[in-house]
PDB file of C-alpha atoms and ligand atoms in Angstrom:
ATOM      1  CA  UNK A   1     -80.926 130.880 -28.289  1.00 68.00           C
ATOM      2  CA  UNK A   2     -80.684 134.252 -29.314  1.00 68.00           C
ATOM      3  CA  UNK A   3     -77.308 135.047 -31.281  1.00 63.00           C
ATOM      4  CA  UNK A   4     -74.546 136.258 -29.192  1.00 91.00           C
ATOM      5  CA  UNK A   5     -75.205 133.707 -26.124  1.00 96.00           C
ATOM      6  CA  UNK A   6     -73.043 130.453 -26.198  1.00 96.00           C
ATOM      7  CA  UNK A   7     -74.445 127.595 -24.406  1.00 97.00           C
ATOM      8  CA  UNK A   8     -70.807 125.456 -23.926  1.00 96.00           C
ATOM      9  CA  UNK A   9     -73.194 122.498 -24.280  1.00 92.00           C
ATOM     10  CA  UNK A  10     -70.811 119.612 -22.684  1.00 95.00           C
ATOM     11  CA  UNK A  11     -71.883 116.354 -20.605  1.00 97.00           C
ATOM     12  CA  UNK A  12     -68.887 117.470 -18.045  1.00 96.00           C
ATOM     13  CA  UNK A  13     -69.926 120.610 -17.425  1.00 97.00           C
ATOM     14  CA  UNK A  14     -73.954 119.343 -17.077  1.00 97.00           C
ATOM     15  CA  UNK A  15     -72.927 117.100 -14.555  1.00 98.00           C
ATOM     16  CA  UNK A  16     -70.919 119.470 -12.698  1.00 98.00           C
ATOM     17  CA  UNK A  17     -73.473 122.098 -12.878  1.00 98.00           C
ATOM     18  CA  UNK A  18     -75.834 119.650 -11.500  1.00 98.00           C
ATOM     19  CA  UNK A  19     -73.677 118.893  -8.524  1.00 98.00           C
ATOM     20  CA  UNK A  20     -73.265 122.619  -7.780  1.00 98.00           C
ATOM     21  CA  UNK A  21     -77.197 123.074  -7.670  1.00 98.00           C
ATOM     22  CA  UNK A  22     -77.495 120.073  -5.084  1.00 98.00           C
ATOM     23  CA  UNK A  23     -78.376 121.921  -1.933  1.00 97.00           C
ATOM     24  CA  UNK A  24     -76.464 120.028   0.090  1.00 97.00           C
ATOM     25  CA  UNK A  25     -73.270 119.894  -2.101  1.00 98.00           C
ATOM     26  CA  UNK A  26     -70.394 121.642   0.509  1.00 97.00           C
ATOM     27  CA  UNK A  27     -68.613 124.708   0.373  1.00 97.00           C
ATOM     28  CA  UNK A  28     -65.969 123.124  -0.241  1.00 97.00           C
ATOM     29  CA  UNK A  29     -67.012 120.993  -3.607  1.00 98.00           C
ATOM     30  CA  UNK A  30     -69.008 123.853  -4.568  1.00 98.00           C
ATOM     31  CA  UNK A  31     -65.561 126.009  -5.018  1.00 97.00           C
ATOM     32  CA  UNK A  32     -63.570 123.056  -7.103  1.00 98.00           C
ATOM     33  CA  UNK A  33     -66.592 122.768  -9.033  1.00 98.00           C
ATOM     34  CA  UNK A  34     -66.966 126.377 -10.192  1.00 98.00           C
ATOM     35  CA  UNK A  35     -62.915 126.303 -10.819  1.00 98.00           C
ATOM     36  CA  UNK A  36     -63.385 123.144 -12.913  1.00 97.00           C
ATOM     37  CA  UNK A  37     -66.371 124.497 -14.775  1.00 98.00           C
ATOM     38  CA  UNK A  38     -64.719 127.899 -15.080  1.00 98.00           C
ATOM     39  CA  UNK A  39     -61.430 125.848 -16.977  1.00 97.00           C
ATOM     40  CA  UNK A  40     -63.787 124.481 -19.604  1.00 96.00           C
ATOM     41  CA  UNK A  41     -65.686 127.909 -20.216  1.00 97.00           C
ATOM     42  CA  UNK A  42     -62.971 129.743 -20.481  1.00 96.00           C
ATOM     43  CA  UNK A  43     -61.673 127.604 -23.051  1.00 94.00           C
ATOM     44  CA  UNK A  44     -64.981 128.138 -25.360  1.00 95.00           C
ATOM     45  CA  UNK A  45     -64.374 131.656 -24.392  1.00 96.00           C
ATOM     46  CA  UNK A  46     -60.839 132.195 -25.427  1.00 96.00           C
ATOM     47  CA  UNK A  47     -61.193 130.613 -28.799  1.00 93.00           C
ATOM     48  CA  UNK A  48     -60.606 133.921 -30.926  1.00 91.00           C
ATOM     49  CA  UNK A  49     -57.493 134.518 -29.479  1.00 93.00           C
ATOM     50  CA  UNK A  50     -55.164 135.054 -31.387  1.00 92.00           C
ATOM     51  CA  UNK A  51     -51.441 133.196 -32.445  1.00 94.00           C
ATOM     52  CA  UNK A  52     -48.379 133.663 -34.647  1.00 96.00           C
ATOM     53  CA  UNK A  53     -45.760 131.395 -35.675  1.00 97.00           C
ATOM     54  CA  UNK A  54     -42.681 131.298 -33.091  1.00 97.00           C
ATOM     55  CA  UNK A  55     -39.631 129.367 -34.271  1.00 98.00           C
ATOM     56  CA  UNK A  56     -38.983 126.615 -31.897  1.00 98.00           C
ATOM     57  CA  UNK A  57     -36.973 123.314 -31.794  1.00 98.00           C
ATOM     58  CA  UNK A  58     -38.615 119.783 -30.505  1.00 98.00           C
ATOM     59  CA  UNK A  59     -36.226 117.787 -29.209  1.00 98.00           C
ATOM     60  CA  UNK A  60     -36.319 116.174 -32.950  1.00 98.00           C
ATOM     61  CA  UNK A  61     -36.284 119.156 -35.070  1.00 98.00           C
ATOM     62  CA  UNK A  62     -37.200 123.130 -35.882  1.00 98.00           C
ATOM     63  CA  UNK A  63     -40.460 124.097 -36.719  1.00 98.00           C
ATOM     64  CA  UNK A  64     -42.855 127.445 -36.412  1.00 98.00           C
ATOM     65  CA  UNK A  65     -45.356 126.421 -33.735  1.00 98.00           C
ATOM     66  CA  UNK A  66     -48.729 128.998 -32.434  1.00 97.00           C
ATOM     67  CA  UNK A  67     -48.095 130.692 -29.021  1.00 95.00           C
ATOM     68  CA  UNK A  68     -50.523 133.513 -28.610  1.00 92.00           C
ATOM     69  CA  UNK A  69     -49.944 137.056 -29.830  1.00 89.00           C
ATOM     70  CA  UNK A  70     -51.065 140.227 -28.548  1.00 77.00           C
ATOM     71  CA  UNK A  71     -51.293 141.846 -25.780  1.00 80.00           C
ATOM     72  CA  UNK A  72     -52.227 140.192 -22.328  1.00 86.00           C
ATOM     73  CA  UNK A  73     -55.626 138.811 -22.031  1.00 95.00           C
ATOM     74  CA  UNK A  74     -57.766 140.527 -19.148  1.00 97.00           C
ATOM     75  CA  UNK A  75     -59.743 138.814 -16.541  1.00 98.00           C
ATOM     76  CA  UNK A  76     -62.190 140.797 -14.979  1.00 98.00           C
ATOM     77  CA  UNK A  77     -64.164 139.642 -12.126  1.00 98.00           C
ATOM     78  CA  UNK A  78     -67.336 140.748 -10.516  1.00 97.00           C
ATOM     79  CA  UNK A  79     -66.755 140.721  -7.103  1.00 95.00           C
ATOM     80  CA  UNK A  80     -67.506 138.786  -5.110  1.00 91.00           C
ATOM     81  CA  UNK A  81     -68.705 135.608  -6.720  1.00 93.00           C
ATOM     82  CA  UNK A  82     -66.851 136.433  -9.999  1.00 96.00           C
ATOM     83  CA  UNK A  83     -63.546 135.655  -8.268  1.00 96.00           C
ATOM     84  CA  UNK A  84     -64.701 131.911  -8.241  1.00 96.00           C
ATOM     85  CA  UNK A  85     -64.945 132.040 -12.298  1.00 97.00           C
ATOM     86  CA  UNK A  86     -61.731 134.090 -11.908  1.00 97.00           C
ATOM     87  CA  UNK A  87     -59.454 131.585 -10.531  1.00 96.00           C
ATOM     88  CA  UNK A  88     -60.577 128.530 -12.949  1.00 96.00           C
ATOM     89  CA  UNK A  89     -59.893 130.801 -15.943  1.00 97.00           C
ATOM     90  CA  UNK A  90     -56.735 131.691 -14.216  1.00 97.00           C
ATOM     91  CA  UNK A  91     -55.576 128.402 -14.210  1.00 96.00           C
ATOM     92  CA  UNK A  92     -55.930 128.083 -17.992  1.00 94.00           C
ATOM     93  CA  UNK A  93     -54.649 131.491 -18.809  1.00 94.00           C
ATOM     94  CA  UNK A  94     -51.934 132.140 -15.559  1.00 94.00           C
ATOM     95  CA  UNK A  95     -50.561 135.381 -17.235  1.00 92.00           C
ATOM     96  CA  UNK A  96     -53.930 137.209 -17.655  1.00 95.00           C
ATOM     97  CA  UNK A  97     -53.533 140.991 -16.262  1.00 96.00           C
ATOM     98  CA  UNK A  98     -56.610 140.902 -13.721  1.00 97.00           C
ATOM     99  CA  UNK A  99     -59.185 143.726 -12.585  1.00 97.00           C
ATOM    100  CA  UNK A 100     -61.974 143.624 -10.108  1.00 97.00           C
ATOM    101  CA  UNK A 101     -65.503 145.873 -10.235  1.00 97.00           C
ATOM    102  CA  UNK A 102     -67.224 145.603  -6.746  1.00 95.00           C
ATOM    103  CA  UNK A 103     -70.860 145.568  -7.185  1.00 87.00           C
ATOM    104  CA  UNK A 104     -73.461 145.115  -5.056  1.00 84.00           C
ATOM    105  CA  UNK A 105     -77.232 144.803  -5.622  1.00 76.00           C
ATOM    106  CA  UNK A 106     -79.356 147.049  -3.395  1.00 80.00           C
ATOM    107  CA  UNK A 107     -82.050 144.709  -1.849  1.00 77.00           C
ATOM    108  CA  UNK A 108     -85.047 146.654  -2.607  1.00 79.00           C
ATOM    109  CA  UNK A 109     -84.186 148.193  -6.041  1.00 79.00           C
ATOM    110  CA  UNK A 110     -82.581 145.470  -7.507  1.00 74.00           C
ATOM    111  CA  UNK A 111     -80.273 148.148  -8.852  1.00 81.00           C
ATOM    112  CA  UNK A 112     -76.017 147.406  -9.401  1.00 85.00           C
ATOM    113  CA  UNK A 113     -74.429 150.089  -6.592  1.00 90.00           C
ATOM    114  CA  UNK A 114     -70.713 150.108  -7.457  1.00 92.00           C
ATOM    115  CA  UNK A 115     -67.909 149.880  -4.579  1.00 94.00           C
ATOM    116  CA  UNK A 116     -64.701 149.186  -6.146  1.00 96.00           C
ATOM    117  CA  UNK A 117     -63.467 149.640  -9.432  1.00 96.00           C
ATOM    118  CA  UNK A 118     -59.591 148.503 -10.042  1.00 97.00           C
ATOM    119  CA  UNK A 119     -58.606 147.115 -13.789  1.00 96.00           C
ATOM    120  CA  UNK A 120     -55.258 147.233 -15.615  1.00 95.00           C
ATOM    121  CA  UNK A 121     -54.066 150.542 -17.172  1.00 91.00           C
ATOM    122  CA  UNK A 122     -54.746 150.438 -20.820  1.00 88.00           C
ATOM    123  CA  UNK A 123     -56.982 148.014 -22.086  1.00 93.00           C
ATOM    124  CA  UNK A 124     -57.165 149.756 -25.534  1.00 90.00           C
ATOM    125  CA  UNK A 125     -56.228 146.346 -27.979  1.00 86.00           C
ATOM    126  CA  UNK A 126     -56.824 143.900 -25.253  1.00 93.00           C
ATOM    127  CA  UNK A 127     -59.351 141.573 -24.922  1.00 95.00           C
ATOM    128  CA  UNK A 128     -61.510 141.634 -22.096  1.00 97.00           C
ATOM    129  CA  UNK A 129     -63.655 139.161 -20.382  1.00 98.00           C
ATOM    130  CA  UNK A 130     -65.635 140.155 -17.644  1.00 98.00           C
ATOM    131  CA  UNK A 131     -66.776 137.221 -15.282  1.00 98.00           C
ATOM    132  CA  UNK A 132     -69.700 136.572 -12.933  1.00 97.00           C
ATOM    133  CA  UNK A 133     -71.245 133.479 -12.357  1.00 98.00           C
ATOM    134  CA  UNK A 134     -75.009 134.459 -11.984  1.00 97.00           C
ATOM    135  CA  UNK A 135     -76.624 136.452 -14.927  1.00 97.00           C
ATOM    136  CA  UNK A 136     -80.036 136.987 -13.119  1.00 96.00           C
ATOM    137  CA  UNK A 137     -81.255 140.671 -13.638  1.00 93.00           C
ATOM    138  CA  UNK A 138     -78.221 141.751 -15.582  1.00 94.00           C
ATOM    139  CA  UNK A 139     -78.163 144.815 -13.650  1.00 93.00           C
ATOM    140  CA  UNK A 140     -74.254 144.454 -12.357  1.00 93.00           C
ATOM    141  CA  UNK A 141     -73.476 142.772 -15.599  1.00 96.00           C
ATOM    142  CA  UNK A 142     -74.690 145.780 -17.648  1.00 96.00           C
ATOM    143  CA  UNK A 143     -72.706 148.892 -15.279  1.00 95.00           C
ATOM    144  CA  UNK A 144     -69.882 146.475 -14.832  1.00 96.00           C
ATOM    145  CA  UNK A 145     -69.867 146.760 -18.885  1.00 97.00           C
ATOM    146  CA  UNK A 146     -70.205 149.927 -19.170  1.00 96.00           C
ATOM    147  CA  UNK A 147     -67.902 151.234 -17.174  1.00 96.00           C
ATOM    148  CA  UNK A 148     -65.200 148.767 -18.703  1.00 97.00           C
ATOM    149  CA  UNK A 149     -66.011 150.308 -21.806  1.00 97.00           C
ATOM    150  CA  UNK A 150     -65.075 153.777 -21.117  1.00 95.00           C
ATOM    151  CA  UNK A 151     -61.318 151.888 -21.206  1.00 94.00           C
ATOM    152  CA  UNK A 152     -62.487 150.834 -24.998  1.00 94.00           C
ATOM    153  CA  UNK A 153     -61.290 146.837 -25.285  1.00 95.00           C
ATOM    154  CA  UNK A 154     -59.966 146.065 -28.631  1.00 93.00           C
ATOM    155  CA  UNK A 155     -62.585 142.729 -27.540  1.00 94.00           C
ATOM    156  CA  UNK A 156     -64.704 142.006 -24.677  1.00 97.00           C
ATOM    157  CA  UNK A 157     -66.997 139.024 -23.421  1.00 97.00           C
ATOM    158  CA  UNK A 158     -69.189 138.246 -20.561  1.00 98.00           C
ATOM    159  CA  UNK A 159     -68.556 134.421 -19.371  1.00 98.00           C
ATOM    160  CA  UNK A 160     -71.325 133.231 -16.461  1.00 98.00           C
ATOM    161  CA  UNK A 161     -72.083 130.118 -15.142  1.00 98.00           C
ATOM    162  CA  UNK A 162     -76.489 130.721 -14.857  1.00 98.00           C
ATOM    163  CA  UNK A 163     -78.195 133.305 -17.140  1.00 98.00           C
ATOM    164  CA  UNK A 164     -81.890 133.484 -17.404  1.00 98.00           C
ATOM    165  CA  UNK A 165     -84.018 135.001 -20.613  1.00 97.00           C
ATOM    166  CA  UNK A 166     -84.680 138.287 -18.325  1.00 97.00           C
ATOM    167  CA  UNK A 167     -81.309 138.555 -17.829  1.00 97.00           C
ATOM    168  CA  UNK A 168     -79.773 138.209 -20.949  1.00 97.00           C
ATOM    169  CA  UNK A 169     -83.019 140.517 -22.882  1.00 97.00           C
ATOM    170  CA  UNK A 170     -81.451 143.458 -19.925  1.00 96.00           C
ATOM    171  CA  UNK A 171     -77.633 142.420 -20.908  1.00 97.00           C
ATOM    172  CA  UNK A 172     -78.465 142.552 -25.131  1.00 96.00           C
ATOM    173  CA  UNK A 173     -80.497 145.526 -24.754  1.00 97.00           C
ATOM    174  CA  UNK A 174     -77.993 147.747 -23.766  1.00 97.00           C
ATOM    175  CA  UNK A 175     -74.964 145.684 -24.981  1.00 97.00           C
ATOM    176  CA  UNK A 176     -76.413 143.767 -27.917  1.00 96.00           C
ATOM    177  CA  UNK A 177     -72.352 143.825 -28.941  1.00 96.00           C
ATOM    178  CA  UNK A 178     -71.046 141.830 -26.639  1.00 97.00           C
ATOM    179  CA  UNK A 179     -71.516 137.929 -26.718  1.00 97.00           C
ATOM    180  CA  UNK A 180     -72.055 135.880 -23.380  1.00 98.00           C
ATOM    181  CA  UNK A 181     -70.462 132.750 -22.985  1.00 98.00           C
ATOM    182  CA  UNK A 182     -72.415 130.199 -19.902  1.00 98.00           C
ATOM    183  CA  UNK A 183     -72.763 126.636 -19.339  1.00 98.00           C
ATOM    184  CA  UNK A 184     -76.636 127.022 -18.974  1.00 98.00           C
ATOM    185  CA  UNK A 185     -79.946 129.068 -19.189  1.00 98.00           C
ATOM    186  CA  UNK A 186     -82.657 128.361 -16.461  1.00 98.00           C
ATOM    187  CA  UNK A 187     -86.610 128.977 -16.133  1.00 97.00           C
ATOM    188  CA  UNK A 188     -87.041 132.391 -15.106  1.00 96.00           C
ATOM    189  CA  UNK A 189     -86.056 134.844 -12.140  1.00 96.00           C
ATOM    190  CA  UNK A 190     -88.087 135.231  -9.125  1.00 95.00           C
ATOM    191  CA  UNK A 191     -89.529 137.985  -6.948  1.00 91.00           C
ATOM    192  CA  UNK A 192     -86.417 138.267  -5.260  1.00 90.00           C
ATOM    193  CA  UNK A 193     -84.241 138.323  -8.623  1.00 91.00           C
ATOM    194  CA  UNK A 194     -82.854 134.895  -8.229  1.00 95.00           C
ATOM    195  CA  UNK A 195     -82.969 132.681 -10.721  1.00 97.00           C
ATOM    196  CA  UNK A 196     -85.523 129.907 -10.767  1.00 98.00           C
ATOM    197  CA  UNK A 197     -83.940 126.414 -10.530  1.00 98.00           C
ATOM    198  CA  UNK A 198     -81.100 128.496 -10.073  1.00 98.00           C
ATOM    199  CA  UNK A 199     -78.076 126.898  -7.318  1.00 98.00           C
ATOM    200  CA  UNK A 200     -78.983 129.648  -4.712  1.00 97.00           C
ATOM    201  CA  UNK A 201     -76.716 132.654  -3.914  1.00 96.00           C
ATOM    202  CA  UNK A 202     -73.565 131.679  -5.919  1.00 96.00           C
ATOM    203  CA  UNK A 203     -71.686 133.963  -3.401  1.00 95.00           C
ATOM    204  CA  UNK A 204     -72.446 132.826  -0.009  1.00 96.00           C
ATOM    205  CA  UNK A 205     -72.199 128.857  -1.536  1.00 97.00           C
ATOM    206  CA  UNK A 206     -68.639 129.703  -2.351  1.00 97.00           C
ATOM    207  CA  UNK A 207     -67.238 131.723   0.491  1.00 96.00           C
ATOM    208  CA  UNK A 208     -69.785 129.060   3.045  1.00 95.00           C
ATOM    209  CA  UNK A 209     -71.447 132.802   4.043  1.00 95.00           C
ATOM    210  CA  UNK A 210     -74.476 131.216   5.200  1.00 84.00           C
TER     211      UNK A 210
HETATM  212  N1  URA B   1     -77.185 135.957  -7.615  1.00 88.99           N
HETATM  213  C1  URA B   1     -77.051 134.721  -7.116  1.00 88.99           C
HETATM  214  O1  URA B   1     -76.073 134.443  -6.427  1.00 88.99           O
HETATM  215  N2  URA B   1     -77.989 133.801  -7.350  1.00 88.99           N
HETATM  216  C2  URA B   1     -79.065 134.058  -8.102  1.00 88.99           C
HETATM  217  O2  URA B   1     -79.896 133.178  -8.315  1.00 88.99           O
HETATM  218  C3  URA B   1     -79.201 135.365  -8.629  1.00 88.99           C
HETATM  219  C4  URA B   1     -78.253 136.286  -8.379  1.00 88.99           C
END
């Protein structure tokens, strides 16, 4: 694996994965699934955050005890199918300031068209992960990056669900800085840009679009 990609390499999250690819696996387990899988990447993901020492008292006695320090963590999700990796990190880090980049990929170029852009104010000394749950060309990936770096994050990550090699050669060619976290790497992309095995079109499996 080339440096910079994390492979959370975990029997839950294989078996998971597997039941998301399962063609006939329902809208509606297809959504826990992502949340649950999303829980367990984010916490590979978040594990250079950082704590300081809070005085506290157990019920027993005081002690300094970690809580984390800094500013807010921020959440960004690619919409639409990043808001399914959104909501299990969410539920791991509830206080995360969250932003949204709408992208969409133009059928015939392949190319990221962005519709929305919406992220909290400052993001100068925060750290930032951006989510989406399909790294296939890399093309909304890459401008969803970029433009998040014009805000200049004291940190930022990429957490997916599926990346491919063409994918992640397009992502570390243009940001070779910035690490992606993802609970696997498949074959190869097709004709169509999807990725080969691949689970289909995460989007339309989560929202039950087609
Ligand atoms: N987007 C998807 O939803 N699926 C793919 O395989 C590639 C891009």
């Amino acid at each position: 694996m080339p440096p910079h990609v994390t492979v959370v390499d975990h029997p839950l999250i294989k078996h998971k994965l597997t039941l998301m690819r399962r063609k006939e696996t329902s809208t509606a387990s297809f959504r826990r699934l992502l949340t649950e899988i999303s829980m367990l990447l984010a916490y590979e993901a978040l594990r250079d955050l950082k704590t300081r020492d809070e005085d506290i008292e157990t019920p027993l006695m005081p002690m300094k005890a970690p809580v984390l320090d800094g500013k807010k963590l921020v959440l960004i999700a690619i919409l639409r199918a990043g808001q399914g990796i959104l909501d299990g990190m969410l539920q791991i880090v509830p206080s995360a300031r969250v932003g949204h980049v709408g992208m969409y990929r133009d059928p015939k170029t392949h190319m990221a068209i962005e519709y929305f852009y919406k992220v909290p104010g400052d993001l100068s000394d925060r750290d930032v992960v951006v989510c989406d749950p399909m790294l296939a060309t890399g093309n909304s990936a890459v401008a969803a990056i970029e433009r998040v770096k014009e805000s200049k994050p004291g940190s930022l990550k990429f957490v997916c669900l599926l990346a491919c090699p063409e994918g992640i050669k397009n992502f570390h060619e243009v940001h070779p800085d910035v690490p992606i976290v993802t609970a696997a790497v498949d074959n190869k992309l097709n004709e169509h840009g999807y990725i080969l095995p691949g689970l289909g079109d995460a989007g339309d499996r989560l929202f039950g679009t087609r």
